Amino acid sequence: MTGLRRRRLGASGPEVSIIGLGAMGMSDLYGPADEAESVATLHAAIDAGVNLIDTADFYGSGHNEMLIGRVLRERRRDEVVLSVKFGARRTPDGGFQAAPYDVSAAAVKDRLAYSLRRLGTDYIDIYRPSRLNPQVPVEETVGALLEMQQAGYIRHIGLSEVGADSIRRAAAVAPISDVQIEYSLLSRGPEATILPALRELGIGLTAYGVLSRGLLSGHWSADRALTGTDFRANSPRFQGEHLAANLRLVDALGRVAQRLGATTSQVAIAWVAAQGERIVPLVGARRRDRLTESLAAVDLVLDQDALDEIERAVPAGAASGQRYATAMMALLDSEK
């Protein structure tokens, strides 16, 4: 299959497949991954027409970029729209530094240089800070990104987890292709002020966490054990009564999916894609079978009756627990 529909990421952004692939779990944060299967999944995604691949320089402390770089060596560069985040800093034991995100003008250029080398490319399609640093004006970060764009090292400027005010300030400095943010049936926060701002400014949205870290996949069970390397072990929505309440919502969504002749994950993905022509869901498939299931969501047409039924099953604000632990929530400009 090479006929995946395309969408343009905002008025100034690239044309990308209607579903993108988030590669984080192939290197980090979701427990062990099979590297050979990860490579095969990346190739399968590109073969299927997925051209948007999202990564970050801190996923696996550079491992994820090197993994993607390995695949890129076997493909044409123009088959892939690379979205890369920077800013978070790691420690040798695999942890994250508590220091604020490094998104200064100097950091933009330094981190970009390493990403280009690890990916084995001379340009990145969309480059973005993963979070903002309240001590660094967003204008400084975007100004440095604009300089790198003008020099040809990046094609488009993106943002991640930013609020409406920061989006407007950034857009006053340079055209913004898209904002990456968690958006799913269980994470409806962007609908209040962020989505209206994006529509007003002609900026796209790449939605991560569309399956809410696996909760909405239809494959999660209450007794699933999480290892210490899986950050979901400390995620509120996967704990105790929060998990039980969320799985009840997933069961309700599963009944809707059954009536639609689809899987739970396909309905969750299709719902995100149905929220706007400039919204592109990112799926975090680490295996080819999960990728195949996710991509079938593009053929699921949700009419108004189906959308209403989904809303009744998982109403806005129904999720139990925050999407991140409290300390991480405090770092999100999008939550202020």
mmCIF file of C-alpha atoms in Angstrom:
data_model
loop_
_atom_site.group_PDB
_atom_site.id
_atom_site.type_symbol
_atom_site.label_atom_id
_atom_site.label_comp_id
_atom_site.label_asym_id
_atom_site.label_seq_id
_atom_site.Cartn_x
_atom_site.Cartn_y
_atom_site.Cartn_z
ATOM 1 C CA MET A 1 0.000 0.000 0.000
ATOM 2 C CA THR A 2 1.503 3.333 -1.056
ATOM 3 C CA GLY A 3 -1.676 5.359 -1.396
ATOM 4 C CA LEU A 4 -2.057 6.855 2.071
ATOM 5 C CA ARG A 5 -3.863 10.159 1.868
ATOM 6 C CA ARG A 6 -1.815 13.272 2.574
ATOM 7 C CA ARG A 7 -2.427 16.365 4.636
ATOM 8 C CA ARG A 8 -0.536 19.635 4.729
ATOM 9 C CA LEU A 9 0.808 20.554 8.137
ATOM 10 C CA GLY A 10 -0.412 24.096 8.340
ATOM 11 C CA ALA A 11 -0.261 26.805 5.710
ATOM 12 C CA SER A 12 3.560 26.761 5.671
ATOM 13 C CA GLY A 13 4.240 23.122 6.484
ATOM 14 C CA PRO A 14 5.090 20.029 4.447
ATOM 15 C CA GLU A 15 2.652 17.561 2.941
ATOM 16 C CA VAL A 16 2.628 14.429 5.083
ATOM 17 C CA SER A 17 0.799 11.133 5.334
ATOM 18 C CA ILE A 18 -2.505 11.248 7.200
ATOM 19 C CA ILE A 19 -0.866 9.103 9.905
ATOM 20 C CA GLY A 20 2.717 9.516 11.096
ATOM 21 C CA LEU A 21 4.988 7.158 13.023
ATOM 22 C CA GLY A 22 6.394 8.116 16.412
ATOM 23 C CA ALA A 23 9.617 6.168 16.961
ATOM 24 C CA MET A 24 10.301 6.877 20.653
ATOM 25 C CA GLY A 25 9.296 3.454 21.953
ATOM 26 C CA MET A 26 11.820 1.759 19.690
ATOM 27 C CA SER A 27 14.587 3.152 21.911
ATOM 28 C CA ASP A 28 13.215 4.345 25.213
ATOM 29 C CA LEU A 29 10.602 4.707 27.930
ATOM 30 C CA TYR A 30 8.276 1.805 27.032
ATOM 31 C CA GLY A 31 10.513 -1.038 28.153
ATOM 32 C CA PRO A 32 12.688 -3.296 25.969
ATOM 33 C CA ALA A 33 12.270 -3.193 22.189
ATOM 34 C CA ASP A 34 13.452 -5.556 19.454
ATOM 35 C CA GLU A 35 15.856 -3.570 17.270
ATOM 36 C CA ALA A 36 15.482 -5.816 14.221
ATOM 37 C CA GLU A 37 11.700 -5.564 14.475
ATOM 38 C CA SER A 38 11.963 -1.794 14.914
ATOM 39 C CA VAL A 39 13.974 -1.494 11.700
ATOM 40 C CA ALA A 40 11.514 -3.748 9.877
ATOM 41 C CA THR A 41 8.606 -1.655 11.183
ATOM 42 C CA LEU A 42 10.196 1.588 9.988
ATOM 43 C CA HIS A 43 10.699 0.104 6.524
ATOM 44 C CA ALA A 44 7.144 -1.273 6.499
ATOM 45 C CA ALA A 45 5.756 2.133 7.422
ATOM 46 C CA ILE A 46 7.603 3.858 4.585
ATOM 47 C CA ASP A 47 6.571 1.112 2.155
ATOM 48 C CA ALA A 48 2.957 1.667 3.230
ATOM 49 C CA GLY A 49 3.145 5.374 2.424
ATOM 50 C CA VAL A 50 3.910 6.776 5.877
ATOM 51 C CA ASN A 51 6.354 9.610 5.281
ATOM 52 C CA LEU A 52 6.215 11.461 8.634
ATOM 53 C CA ILE A 53 8.586 9.945 11.210
ATOM 54 C CA ASP A 54 8.964 11.645 14.568
ATOM 55 C CA THR A 55 11.950 11.339 16.887
ATOM 56 C CA ALA A 56 14.047 13.354 19.352
ATOM 57 C CA ASP A 57 17.759 13.588 20.042
ATOM 58 C CA PHE A 58 17.170 12.423 23.630
ATOM 59 C CA TYR A 59 15.189 9.270 22.778
ATOM 60 C CA GLY A 60 17.594 6.600 23.932
ATOM 61 C CA SER A 61 20.277 9.322 24.271
ATOM 62 C CA GLY A 62 20.764 9.397 20.513
ATOM 63 C CA HIS A 63 19.951 5.731 19.826
ATOM 64 C CA ASN A 64 16.638 6.539 18.147
ATOM 65 C CA GLU A 65 18.234 8.931 15.677
ATOM 66 C CA MET A 66 20.931 6.395 14.850
ATOM 67 C CA LEU A 67 18.274 3.719 14.350
ATOM 68 C CA ILE A 68 16.369 5.947 11.933
ATOM 69 C CA GLY A 69 19.640 6.938 10.257
ATOM 70 C CA ARG A 70 20.311 3.255 9.602
ATOM 71 C CA VAL A 71 16.960 2.982 7.815
ATOM 72 C CA LEU A 72 17.491 6.219 5.898
ATOM 73 C CA ARG A 73 20.681 4.825 4.390
ATOM 74 C CA GLU A 74 18.547 2.212 2.659
ATOM 75 C CA ARG A 75 15.859 4.628 1.432
ATOM 76 C CA ARG A 76 15.580 7.726 -0.694
ATOM 77 C CA ARG A 77 15.818 10.772 1.563
ATOM 78 C CA ASP A 78 12.724 12.337 -0.024
ATOM 79 C CA GLU A 79 10.599 9.377 1.126
ATOM 80 C CA VAL A 80 10.729 10.657 4.691
ATOM 81 C CA VAL A 81 9.651 13.862 6.434
ATOM 82 C CA LEU A 82 11.776 13.886 9.588
ATOM 83 C CA SER A 83 10.380 15.604 12.674
ATOM 84 C CA VAL A 84 13.021 16.014 15.401
ATOM 85 C CA LYS A 85 12.733 17.442 18.915
ATOM 86 C CA PHE A 86 15.519 18.716 21.155
ATOM 87 C CA GLY A 87 15.884 20.275 24.589
ATOM 88 C CA ALA A 88 15.721 17.515 27.207
ATOM 89 C CA ARG A 89 19.023 16.414 28.710
ATOM 90 C CA ARG A 90 19.959 12.912 29.855
ATOM 91 C CA THR A 91 22.284 11.349 32.399
ATOM 92 C CA PRO A 92 24.615 8.360 31.838
ATOM 93 C CA ASP A 93 22.319 6.051 33.820
ATOM 94 C CA GLY A 94 19.452 6.714 31.405
ATOM 95 C CA GLY A 95 17.666 9.277 33.538
ATOM 96 C CA PHE A 96 16.677 12.839 32.720
ATOM 97 C CA GLN A 97 18.361 15.875 34.201
ATOM 98 C CA ALA A 98 16.141 17.988 36.407
ATOM 99 C CA ALA A 99 17.585 21.186 34.912
ATOM 100 C CA PRO A 100 15.260 23.249 32.696
ATOM 101 C CA TYR A 101 15.092 22.365 29.033
ATOM 102 C CA ASP A 102 18.081 23.626 27.048
ATOM 103 C CA VAL A 103 16.450 25.628 24.247
ATOM 104 C CA SER A 104 18.778 28.639 24.041
ATOM 105 C CA ALA A 105 19.976 29.924 20.670
ATOM 106 C CA ALA A 106 23.337 28.231 21.234
ATOM 107 C CA ALA A 107 21.649 24.935 22.098
ATOM 108 C CA VAL A 108 19.584 25.040 18.897
ATOM 109 C CA LYS A 109 22.717 25.030 16.766
ATOM 110 C CA ASP A 110 24.677 22.592 18.914
ATOM 111 C CA ARG A 111 21.935 19.960 19.196
ATOM 112 C CA LEU A 112 21.082 20.300 15.518
ATOM 113 C CA ALA A 113 24.678 19.544 14.541
ATOM 114 C CA TYR A 114 24.617 16.246 16.447
ATOM 115 C CA SER A 115 21.202 15.258 15.088
ATOM 116 C CA LEU A 116 22.284 15.807 11.499
ATOM 117 C CA ARG A 117 25.306 13.558 12.050
ATOM 118 C CA ARG A 118 23.400 10.774 13.812
ATOM 119 C CA LEU A 119 20.631 10.779 11.208
ATOM 120 C CA GLY A 120 23.122 10.884 8.341
ATOM 121 C CA THR A 121 21.350 13.734 6.577
ATOM 122 C CA ASP A 122 22.180 17.311 5.658
ATOM 123 C CA TYR A 123 18.763 18.691 6.596
ATOM 124 C CA ILE A 124 15.859 18.009 8.956
ATOM 125 C CA ASP A 125 12.347 18.617 7.695
ATOM 126 C CA ILE A 126 10.793 19.866 10.970
ATOM 127 C CA TYR A 127 12.915 20.827 13.962
ATOM 128 C CA ARG A 128 11.345 21.810 17.264
ATOM 129 C CA PRO A 129 12.007 22.370 20.982
ATOM 130 C CA SER A 130 10.397 19.549 22.958
ATOM 131 C CA ARG A 131 9.351 21.925 25.736
ATOM 132 C CA LEU A 132 9.853 25.597 26.509
ATOM 133 C CA ASN A 133 12.125 26.973 29.205
ATOM 134 C CA PRO A 134 10.516 29.883 31.083
ATOM 135 C CA GLN A 135 13.977 31.471 31.407
ATOM 136 C CA VAL A 136 14.443 31.528 27.608
ATOM 137 C CA PRO A 137 11.987 33.656 25.622
ATOM 138 C CA VAL A 138 10.306 31.641 22.890
ATOM 139 C CA GLU A 139 11.359 34.420 20.510
ATOM 140 C CA GLU A 140 15.019 33.567 21.140
ATOM 141 C CA THR A 141 14.518 29.876 20.397
ATOM 142 C CA VAL A 142 12.444 30.500 17.266
ATOM 143 C CA GLY A 143 14.840 33.199 16.087
ATOM 144 C CA ALA A 144 17.707 30.688 16.171
ATOM 145 C CA LEU A 145 15.541 28.112 14.382
ATOM 146 C CA LEU A 146 14.773 30.695 11.702
ATOM 147 C CA GLU A 147 18.502 31.297 11.240
ATOM 148 C CA MET A 148 19.045 27.538 10.771
ATOM 149 C CA GLN A 149 16.139 27.418 8.330
ATOM 150 C CA GLN A 150 17.597 30.245 6.283
ATOM 151 C CA ALA A 151 20.929 28.404 6.242
ATOM 152 C CA GLY A 152 19.209 25.311 4.825
ATOM 153 C CA TYR A 153 19.741 22.971 7.777
ATOM 154 C CA ILE A 154 16.038 22.705 8.549
ATOM 155 C CA ARG A 155 13.032 23.047 6.257
ATOM 156 C CA HIS A 156 10.289 23.936 8.748
ATOM 157 C CA ILE A 157 9.970 25.154 12.342
ATOM 158 C CA GLY A 158 7.717 23.335 14.774
ATOM 159 C CA LEU A 159 6.789 23.619 18.434
ATOM 160 C CA SER A 160 5.766 21.117 21.100
ATOM 161 C CA GLU A 161 3.539 21.308 24.182
ATOM 162 C CA VAL A 162 3.071 25.084 24.036
ATOM 163 C CA GLY A 163 0.116 27.201 25.016
ATOM 164 C CA ALA A 164 -1.828 29.631 22.835
ATOM 165 C CA ASP A 165 0.101 32.728 23.944
ATOM 166 C CA SER A 166 3.468 31.140 23.176
ATOM 167 C CA ILE A 167 2.176 29.947 19.804
ATOM 168 C CA ARG A 168 1.221 33.495 18.855
ATOM 169 C CA ARG A 169 4.556 34.901 20.040
ATOM 170 C CA ALA A 170 6.475 32.281 18.078
ATOM 171 C CA ALA A 171 4.407 32.815 14.934
ATOM 172 C CA ALA A 172 5.225 36.521 15.066
ATOM 173 C CA VAL A 173 8.921 35.616 14.622
ATOM 174 C CA ALA A 174 8.702 32.931 11.921
ATOM 175 C CA PRO A 175 6.158 30.724 10.149
ATOM 176 C CA ILE A 176 5.336 27.665 12.294
ATOM 177 C CA SER A 177 4.419 24.450 10.498
ATOM 178 C CA ASP A 178 2.832 22.587 13.386
ATOM 179 C CA VAL A 179 2.581 22.117 17.118
ATOM 180 C CA GLN A 180 3.114 18.636 18.529
ATOM 181 C CA ILE A 181 0.968 17.916 21.563
ATOM 182 C CA GLU A 182 -0.749 15.031 23.298
ATOM 183 C CA TYR A 183 -4.287 14.801 21.941
ATOM 184 C CA SER A 184 -6.614 11.840 22.246
ATOM 185 C CA LEU A 185 -10.028 10.837 23.524
ATOM 186 C CA LEU A 186 -8.478 10.822 27.001
ATOM 187 C CA SER A 187 -6.484 14.063 26.554
ATOM 188 C CA ARG A 188 -8.807 16.790 25.293
ATOM 189 C CA GLY A 189 -6.983 19.781 26.793
ATOM 190 C CA PRO A 190 -5.908 21.341 23.467
ATOM 191 C CA GLU A 191 -9.535 21.899 22.494
ATOM 192 C CA ALA A 192 -10.013 24.854 24.858
ATOM 193 C CA THR A 193 -7.529 27.447 23.553
ATOM 194 C CA ILE A 194 -4.727 25.713 21.638
ATOM 195 C CA LEU A 195 -6.699 24.270 18.727
ATOM 196 C CA PRO A 196 -8.579 27.566 18.157
ATOM 197 C CA ALA A 197 -5.229 29.424 18.057
ATOM 198 C CA LEU A 198 -3.777 26.942 15.576
ATOM 199 C CA ARG A 199 -6.800 27.253 13.304
ATOM 200 C CA GLU A 200 -6.671 31.041 13.526
ATOM 201 C CA LEU A 201 -2.988 31.112 12.556
ATOM 202 C CA GLY A 202 -3.062 28.342 9.945
ATOM 203 C CA ILE A 203 -0.768 26.035 11.942
ATOM 204 C CA GLY A 204 -1.031 22.245 11.905
ATOM 205 C CA LEU A 205 -1.117 19.839 14.830
ATOM 206 C CA THR A 206 0.727 16.544 15.123
ATOM 207 C CA ALA A 207 -1.002 14.564 17.846
ATOM 208 C CA TYR A 208 1.062 12.184 19.938
ATOM 209 C CA GLY A 209 -0.355 9.832 22.545
ATOM 210 C CA VAL A 210 -3.428 9.162 20.377
ATOM 211 C CA LEU A 211 -3.751 5.777 22.093
ATOM 212 C CA SER A 212 -2.949 7.345 25.466
ATOM 213 C CA ARG A 213 0.302 5.396 25.843
ATOM 214 C CA GLY A 214 -1.473 2.130 25.053
ATOM 215 C CA LEU A 215 -4.557 2.583 27.246
ATOM 216 C CA LEU A 216 -6.788 3.120 24.205
ATOM 217 C CA SER A 217 -5.244 0.317 22.186
ATOM 218 C CA GLY A 218 -7.716 -2.304 23.341
ATOM 219 C CA HIS A 219 -4.724 -4.486 24.227
ATOM 220 C CA TRP A 220 -4.121 -3.237 27.779
ATOM 221 C CA SER A 221 -5.095 -5.313 30.800
ATOM 222 C CA ALA A 222 -5.383 -4.329 34.450
ATOM 223 C CA ASP A 223 -2.850 -6.943 35.532
ATOM 224 C CA ARG A 224 -0.119 -5.994 33.062
ATOM 225 C CA ALA A 225 3.223 -5.616 34.834
ATOM 226 C CA LEU A 226 5.363 -2.587 34.032
ATOM 227 C CA THR A 227 9.140 -2.641 34.359
ATOM 228 C CA GLY A 228 11.224 0.125 35.913
ATOM 229 C CA THR A 229 12.329 1.275 32.456
ATOM 230 C CA ASP A 230 8.715 1.879 31.401
ATOM 231 C CA PHE A 231 7.708 5.404 32.367
ATOM 232 C CA ARG A 232 4.057 4.326 32.503
ATOM 233 C CA ALA A 233 4.900 2.663 35.819
ATOM 234 C CA ASN A 234 4.831 6.196 37.268
ATOM 235 C CA SER A 235 2.054 7.621 35.089
ATOM 236 C CA PRO A 236 -1.099 8.471 37.084
ATOM 237 C CA ARG A 237 -3.493 7.066 34.495
ATOM 238 C CA PHE A 238 -1.946 3.605 34.843
ATOM 239 C CA GLN A 239 -2.250 3.460 38.640
ATOM 240 C CA GLY A 240 -4.876 1.771 40.827
ATOM 241 C CA GLU A 241 -8.335 3.276 40.654
ATOM 242 C CA HIS A 242 -7.306 5.616 37.846
ATOM 243 C CA LEU A 243 -6.442 2.623 35.686
ATOM 244 C CA ALA A 244 -9.659 0.825 36.563
ATOM 245 C CA ALA A 245 -11.745 3.882 35.670
ATOM 246 C CA ASN A 246 -9.886 4.432 32.407
ATOM 247 C CA LEU A 247 -10.251 0.804 31.361
ATOM 248 C CA ARG A 248 -14.007 1.112 31.855
ATOM 249 C CA LEU A 249 -13.937 3.947 29.312
ATOM 250 C CA VAL A 250 -11.886 1.775 26.962
ATOM 251 C CA ASP A 251 -14.421 -1.032 27.311
ATOM 252 C CA ALA A 252 -17.178 1.377 26.298
ATOM 253 C CA LEU A 253 -15.139 2.515 23.307
ATOM 254 C CA GLY A 254 -14.526 -1.127 22.409
ATOM 255 C CA ARG A 255 -18.264 -1.726 22.196
ATOM 256 C CA VAL A 256 -18.560 1.189 19.769
ATOM 257 C CA ALA A 257 -15.661 -0.194 17.752
ATOM 258 C CA GLN A 258 -17.321 -3.599 17.543
ATOM 259 C CA ARG A 259 -20.480 -2.029 16.119
ATOM 260 C CA LEU A 260 -18.332 -0.155 13.582
ATOM 261 C CA GLY A 261 -16.493 -3.317 12.552
ATOM 262 C CA ALA A 262 -13.154 -1.918 13.728
ATOM 263 C CA THR A 263 -10.704 -2.338 16.595
ATOM 264 C CA THR A 264 -10.598 -0.042 19.596
ATOM 265 C CA SER A 265 -7.298 1.481 18.530
ATOM 266 C CA GLN A 266 -8.543 2.119 14.997
ATOM 267 C CA VAL A 267 -11.521 4.065 16.326
ATOM 268 C CA ALA A 268 -9.289 6.094 18.675
ATOM 269 C CA ILE A 269 -6.906 6.982 15.828
ATOM 270 C CA ALA A 270 -9.698 7.758 13.370
ATOM 271 C CA TRP A 271 -11.365 10.019 15.941
ATOM 272 C CA VAL A 272 -8.219 12.175 16.219
ATOM 273 C CA ALA A 273 -7.868 12.365 12.421
ATOM 274 C CA ALA A 274 -11.520 13.422 12.165
ATOM 275 C CA GLN A 275 -10.995 16.504 14.346
ATOM 276 C CA GLY A 276 -9.517 18.619 11.543
ATOM 277 C CA GLU A 277 -7.804 18.498 8.166
ATOM 278 C CA ARG A 278 -4.591 19.902 9.634
ATOM 279 C CA ILE A 279 -4.390 17.338 12.432
ATOM 280 C CA VAL A 280 -2.103 14.335 11.908
ATOM 281 C CA PRO A 281 -2.080 11.518 14.474
ATOM 282 C CA LEU A 282 1.256 9.904 15.345
ATOM 283 C CA VAL A 283 1.103 6.214 16.189
ATOM 284 C CA GLY A 284 3.830 4.662 18.296
ATOM 285 C CA ALA A 285 3.834 1.199 16.707
ATOM 286 C CA ARG A 286 6.987 -0.777 17.496
ATOM 287 C CA ARG A 287 5.940 -3.899 15.607
ATOM 288 C CA ARG A 288 4.657 -4.545 12.116
ATOM 289 C CA ASP A 289 1.405 -6.117 13.283
ATOM 290 C CA ARG A 290 0.562 -3.074 15.399
ATOM 291 C CA LEU A 291 1.487 -0.809 12.484
ATOM 292 C CA THR A 292 -0.840 -2.698 10.154
ATOM 293 C CA GLU A 293 -3.683 -2.399 12.658
ATOM 294 C CA SER A 294 -3.078 1.333 13.099
ATOM 295 C CA LEU A 295 -2.878 2.140 9.390
ATOM 296 C CA ALA A 296 -6.247 0.499 8.771
ATOM 297 C CA ALA A 297 -7.755 3.407 10.706
ATOM 298 C CA VAL A 298 -7.438 5.563 7.562
ATOM 299 C CA ASP A 299 -10.218 3.533 5.957
ATOM 300 C CA LEU A 300 -12.596 4.050 8.870
ATOM 301 C CA VAL A 301 -15.064 6.829 8.089
ATOM 302 C CA LEU A 302 -16.716 8.288 11.163
ATOM 303 C CA ASP A 303 -20.010 9.998 10.364
ATOM 304 C CA GLN A 304 -21.707 12.295 12.848
ATOM 305 C CA ASP A 305 -23.693 9.452 14.403
ATOM 306 C CA ALA A 306 -20.459 7.527 15.030
ATOM 307 C CA LEU A 307 -18.725 10.612 16.445
ATOM 308 C CA ASP A 308 -21.667 11.199 18.794
ATOM 309 C CA GLU A 309 -21.558 7.572 19.911
ATOM 310 C CA ILE A 310 -17.830 7.816 20.601
ATOM 311 C CA GLU A 311 -18.386 11.012 22.597
ATOM 312 C CA ARG A 312 -20.972 9.271 24.750
ATOM 313 C CA ALA A 313 -18.580 6.374 25.381
ATOM 314 C CA VAL A 314 -15.623 8.610 26.270
ATOM 315 C CA PRO A 315 -16.878 12.120 27.098
ATOM 316 C CA ALA A 316 -14.479 15.060 27.224
ATOM 317 C CA GLY A 317 -12.886 15.254 30.654
ATOM 318 C CA ALA A 318 -13.752 11.657 31.560
ATOM 319 C CA ALA A 319 -10.128 10.480 31.884
ATOM 320 C CA SER A 320 -9.054 9.597 35.418
ATOM 321 C CA GLY A 321 -5.678 10.964 36.486
ATOM 322 C CA GLN A 322 -3.283 13.473 34.931
ATOM 323 C CA ARG A 323 -1.467 12.583 31.735
ATOM 324 C CA TYR A 324 1.916 13.071 33.442
ATOM 325 C CA ALA A 325 3.107 13.012 37.031
ATOM 326 C CA THR A 326 2.694 16.352 38.820
ATOM 327 C CA ALA A 327 6.348 17.388 38.496
ATOM 328 C CA MET A 328 6.249 16.855 34.724
ATOM 329 C CA MET A 329 2.906 18.623 34.355
ATOM 330 C CA ALA A 330 4.510 21.722 35.902
ATOM 331 C CA LEU A 331 6.972 21.860 32.967
ATOM 332 C CA LEU A 332 4.253 22.068 30.319
ATOM 333 C CA ASP A 333 3.574 25.502 28.862
ATOM 334 C CA SER A 334 0.500 23.947 27.257
ATOM 335 C CA GLU A 335 -1.046 23.356 30.678
ATOM 336 C CA LYS A 336 -0.692 26.945 31.910
#
